[in-house]
Every structure is written in structure tokens, then in C-alpha cells.
Amino acid sequence: MFKMNLFNVLILIFITVLNSTHGANILGVFPINGRSHWVVYESLMKALAARGHNVTVITSFPQKSPIANYTDIDVSTAFPSVANKIGIDLVLNVLSNTHMNQMFISDHQLKLCRETIKLPQVQGMLKSDIKFDVVFTEIFGSDCDVGYAYYYKAPLISMMSSGILPWSYDRVGGPDNPSYIPLMIMPTSGKMDFTQRLKNTIYYIYFKIVWKIFSEWPADKFLKESFGPETPYINDILYNTSMVFVNNHFSLDGPRPLVPNMVEIGGIHIKHPQPIPKDILKFIEESPNGVLFFTFGSMIRISTLPKELLQIFKDVFAQLPIRVLWKFEEEMPDKPKNVFISNWMPQRDILNHPKLRIFMTHGGLLGIMEAVKSGVPVVGIPFFFDQFRNIQNVANNGAGISLDYYSLTKESLFNALNSIITNSSFSLNAKKLSQRFSDRPLNATETAVYWTEYVIRHKGASHLRTAAVGMPWWKYFLVDVIAFIASIVFIVLYVIYFLLKTAYKKITKKSVPKDKKKN
Ligand SMILES: *[C@@H]1O[C@H](CO)[C@@H](O)[C@H](O)[C@H]1NC(C)=O
Ligand SMILES: *[C@@H]1O[C@H](CO)[C@@H](O)[C@H](O)[C@H]1NC(C)=O
Ligand SMILES: *[C@@H]1O[C@H](CO)[C@@H](O)[C@H](O)[C@H]1NC(C)=O
Ligand SMILES: *[C@@H]1O[C@H](CO)[C@@H](O)[C@H](O)[C@H]1NC(C)=O
Ligand SMILES: *[C@@H]1O[C@H](CO)[C@@H](O)[C@H](O)[C@H]1NC(C)=O
């Protein structure tokens, strides 16, 4: 008996020592085929491998050359990358409609889950006897990936490549009171007026309901099909989330209260600047008055924009005293003299060049953060979801201007660009914002690595979880307590009323006969 116990203890010590010295086994489940999501997750996965952890990643973007301690499970055959494939029609007709966008992303994520788990390389991993110390999933269209954390009985860390999505608070019990916490689709900051609070509240309720019906229920069905009928309800797995990483920073998105297991890692994708390709560098360095960089991101195909609009861009650029770098995927026969086009441009490195004067963008979060990091003023033409807010965040800091796509004219575009060129306050504010964005105790990568290792060290760190996790809304908003207090107050008031009424009746009864006598 004693021998057996000692043996167990020794094994336990051996395992503990092994764990703490040899790094952890980490699984990242990130099948998403959009590069702007992947680059965020990739930064952390690579940083963890560099720390000596054994990292395995389900991804659509396998590494070109092998990295130590990093294994790809390549699922790109099922999901080709969407880079440069999305036309403006899809953007304007589907994505810019909040409801259609929601249907689109939940459907897309469920497809990713279904196809990923079928692949032999994924089945091979599930059937092998590998164990994981932590499992990462993405928070986006649906949580159908969390089954892997359940399957491996490992702590779950979830990440957003965006700011805080409305459906990411509940799993960690984060406060999301719509009276002062704007949703990602609200381009507001600070105090909201009545109409803004009304809109914010309606969308708040909308997202709760739509998420449940179109993301939560189908994902739960998928989990039971894939990981067995005894799999707990999806929220039981979600409410067990150890940590949520969010890709934003209060200096940009405004302050809001966060629970200790929701951590901001805004800008984690921003790498050390690399040399710019020679032709682009020459164009920038030989510019007499600096350069504007224009791109609608890695997914939207800019050549699908209406001809009239492309003409507006060309006419306005031709009038500018500065040069223009334009990410454009096709030939451009009538290209103005001061414009340089290419279908690929190293955005981060270009934005970091000291001659950069303006970043013209659709307002994708990653590009906005790169411009903020390098202190470049922004002119934004947002299309959908968080893009309005991303640009407004910069504009609120006096470092940018937001333009409306539908009412864009030569004049409005020229005026916006020209005021940034002629008025130095935009550039000064952009530099101030850059300093606030970079002033942190640990940089984004170190922060994410620290908290990941914290979760591993403390075996899931369930002590970070607030009591709000999984609380029904009526308890959370104290509906029961308010109803109880209200009924006590009502009863007391009623008793007082009743006593006064009886007393009054008695007094008047006594006095009635007197009156009658008088009569
Ligand atoms: C990480 O890679 C290094 C060098 O290849 C190796 O010595 C180490 O054992 C690896 N760590 C893990 C956890 O696999
Ligand atoms: C690292 O992960 C791979 C799977 O991705 C696995 O084959 C290998 O055994 C792991 N190494 C260690 C030291 O656990
Ligand atoms: C420059 O822009 C700032 C902020 O938009 C504005 O307050 C200021 O009046 C402008 N200065 C000039 C000279 O237009
Ligand atoms: C973050 O900080 C670490 C440690 O100081 C440093 O090695 C790393 O290069 C930094 N990362 C970035 C992107 O600045
Ligand atoms: C909850 O998380 C712990 C690790 O943090 C894990 O061991 C356990 O299996 C998880 N439970 C469920 C239902 O996912």
C-alpha cells in the first residue's frame, strides 16, 4: 500500500518537473481561410514555439519553411485562401448588412468546422495518443471548434482577431452593459445620447438572440455529432473558458472594464519592420512631399469597384502634391503620373516609412493598428461591421477622417486628403496616439505569452473566473432582488394605506352621527 502511494507521488513529481521544464503541448485550432484573421493567431503560435513549447496548429496557412517546435496540420485543400477574391458586390450586398453578415460568418465557421474534422490529417491527430496542455480556438462566427478542448480535457483559450465581439463577454462573465459599453458596430465613444443607447441596446439584444439561434444551437448539434452524444451542452464547455484574448487596446477603442481572464493583446500581429522592396522604396524615397498609401485590404478586390469611383480616385490622386502607392490587382492604362500600383505591398513596412503622410483604407482593424503604431493619419471609407468604429476611433483622436462610400465625391475626397496634407494637427495627433498605443508594461506578444503560460501553470486558472459566468440574465440584472424589494415596499405602503383608510373611516363614522344630529 505504502509502496504504491510513494510510487504515485514519485510519478506525480516526475510529471510536474517534466511539465515545467520541457514546455507544454499546445494545440491551435484556426482553420479560418482569411489571412487577416490568421496573422493574429500566427503571431502568438510562433511566439509560443519560440518559447520552447511544442505547438501544433490546424491552419489554412501552412508555414513555407519549417519552424522548430511548430507543426502544421494543413487544411488549406478544403479552404483556399480568400485573398484578393472578394468583390465589392459581396461586400455591399451581403457583408454591409448586419444581419446578412451575421448569417454569412456563422454559416462560414460551421462549414469550416464540418470540413476540418473530416480531413484525414485531423482524424489522425484525434486518434493518436497525443495530449495537449491547452487548446486555442477562434471566436468569430460560431464556437464549433471548442469540442477539441473538451476532447483533450485541456484548458480552453479563445482569441479574437478583432476587438470584443458581442458574443465573447458571456463566457468569461465580462460586463457588457449597453448603457455605456458600445457594441463593435457602433461608431460611438464616451457617453452615448438617448438614440445611441437605444440603438446599442436593440443591437445588444439582437446579437444575443441571433447568436443563440444561428451559431450556438447548430454548433452544439455539430459537437454532439463529432465528439459523441454525451458531449455537454456547448455553453458548459464555453463557460469553462480559461482565457480570452482580444485584439484591441483601450488607447484606441476606449476604456471598458475587463475581467482578469479577458486580456487585450492589440497589435500582436505587428512585426518588426522589414526592408521595403527596392522599386517601392525608390518611389517613396524620391517623393518630394511624401506618400499616400491606399489599399482596401487583402480580401477585397479593388478592381471590382465601379468605374466611376475608380475614376474619382484617379482624378483626385492626380491633383495631390504627394505621391500615391495604390494596391491594385490589374493593369491601369490611365494611371496618373504620381501613382504607383502593385498587387502586393508590405503594408506594415510601408506605413512605418517616415515619408508616409496618409493611409487611405477601408478600416480593417489590422491596418488601422499598423497606422496607429507608426503614427500615420488615416482617411477611411468603411464598408461593414467594425470598420466604421475602427476609423471613428482614430478620428475621435484627431488623427483621421471618415468618409461615406455612397456619397463619396471628388470634392469630399480631395478635401479630406488635402486637409491632412495641409493641417499638421492630424499628424501630431497620430504621433500622440502612437505613443499611447505603445506605452504598456509588456508588449502584445509578451502579454499573450505570459497569460498563456499562466493558464498552463495554474491548470486552467479557474480562479480567474467571475461568478457572473453562466448566470441567467434575470439574476445578473437583479430582477429577482428588485422584484423582492419592490414587493416589500408595496406591501408596506399598502399596509400604511390600509391603516390610514381604516382610521379615517373610524373618524368619519364617529363624526357622521354628530353631523346628522346637527341637521
Ligand atoms: C523544441 O525544439 C528544440 C530544438 O529543436 C528541442 O531541443 C526541444 O526539445 C523542443 N521542445 C519541445 C517541447 O518539443
Ligand atoms: C509535438 O507535437 C507533435 C504533433 O504536432 C507530436 O508528434 C510530437 O510528439 C510532440 N512532441 C512532444 C515532445 O510532445
Ligand atoms: C486643423 O485641424 C484641427 C482639427 O481638425 C482644427 O481644429 C484646426 O482648426 C485646423 N487648422 C487649420 C489651420 O485649419
Ligand atoms: C516584445 O518584447 C520582447 C521582449 O522585450 C522583444 O523581444 C520583442 O521583440 C518585442 N516584440 C515586438 C513586436 O516589439
Ligand atoms: C474545464 O476545464 C478543465 C481545465 O481547465 C478541463 O480539465 C475540463 O475537462 C473542462 N471541462 C469541460 C466540461 O470542458
PDB file of N, CA, C and O and ligand atoms in Angstrom, residues 270 272 443 446, ligand 4:
ATOM      1  N   ILE A 270       1.670  42.997 -35.293  1.00  0.00           N
ATOM      2  CA  ILE A 270       2.595  43.987 -35.853  1.00  0.00           C
ATOM      3  C   ILE A 270       4.038  43.543 -35.617  1.00  0.00           C
ATOM      4  O   ILE A 270       4.486  43.425 -34.477  1.00  0.00           O
ATOM      5  N   HIS A 272       8.358  43.493 -36.352  1.00  0.00           N
ATOM      6  CA  HIS A 272       9.434  44.466 -36.526  1.00  0.00           C
ATOM      7  C   HIS A 272       9.518  44.818 -38.013  1.00  0.00           C
ATOM      8  O   HIS A 272       9.393  43.934 -38.856  1.00  0.00           O
ATOM      9  N   ASN A 443       4.826  44.178 -24.076  1.00  0.00           N
ATOM     10  CA  ASN A 443       4.240  44.330 -25.409  1.00  0.00           C
ATOM     11  C   ASN A 443       3.223  43.218 -25.677  1.00  0.00           C
ATOM     12  O   ASN A 443       3.090  42.276 -24.898  1.00  0.00           O
ATOM     13  N   GLU A 446       4.417  39.531 -25.613  1.00  0.00           N
ATOM     14  CA  GLU A 446       4.795  39.081 -24.260  1.00  0.00           C
ATOM     15  C   GLU A 446       3.560  38.912 -23.383  1.00  0.00           C
ATOM     16  O   GLU A 446       3.496  37.982 -22.571  1.00  0.00           O
TER      17      GLU A 446
HETATM   18  C1  LIG B   4       8.277  42.379 -27.348  1.00  0.00           C
HETATM   19  O1  LIG B   4       9.177  42.376 -26.265  1.00  0.00           O
HETATM   20  C2  LIG B   4      10.186  41.350 -26.324  1.00  0.00           C
HETATM   21  C3  LIG B   4      10.990  41.411 -25.039  1.00  0.00           C
HETATM   22  O2  LIG B   4      11.377  42.707 -24.755  1.00  0.00           O
HETATM   23  C4  LIG B   4      11.051  41.564 -27.564  1.00  0.00           C
HETATM   24  O3  LIG B   4      11.996  40.524 -27.670  1.00  0.00           O
HETATM   25  C5  LIG B   4      10.166  41.543 -28.798  1.00  0.00           C
HETATM   26  O4  LIG B   4      10.940  41.819 -29.943  1.00  0.00           O
HETATM   27  C6  LIG B   4       9.053  42.571 -28.669  1.00  0.00           C
HETATM   28  N1  LIG B   4       8.168  42.413 -29.797  1.00  0.00           N
HETATM   29  C7  LIG B   4       7.826  43.430 -30.577  1.00  0.00           C
HETATM   30  C8  LIG B   4       6.976  43.112 -31.753  1.00  0.00           C
HETATM   31  O5  LIG B   4       8.183  44.574 -30.350  1.00  0.00           O
END
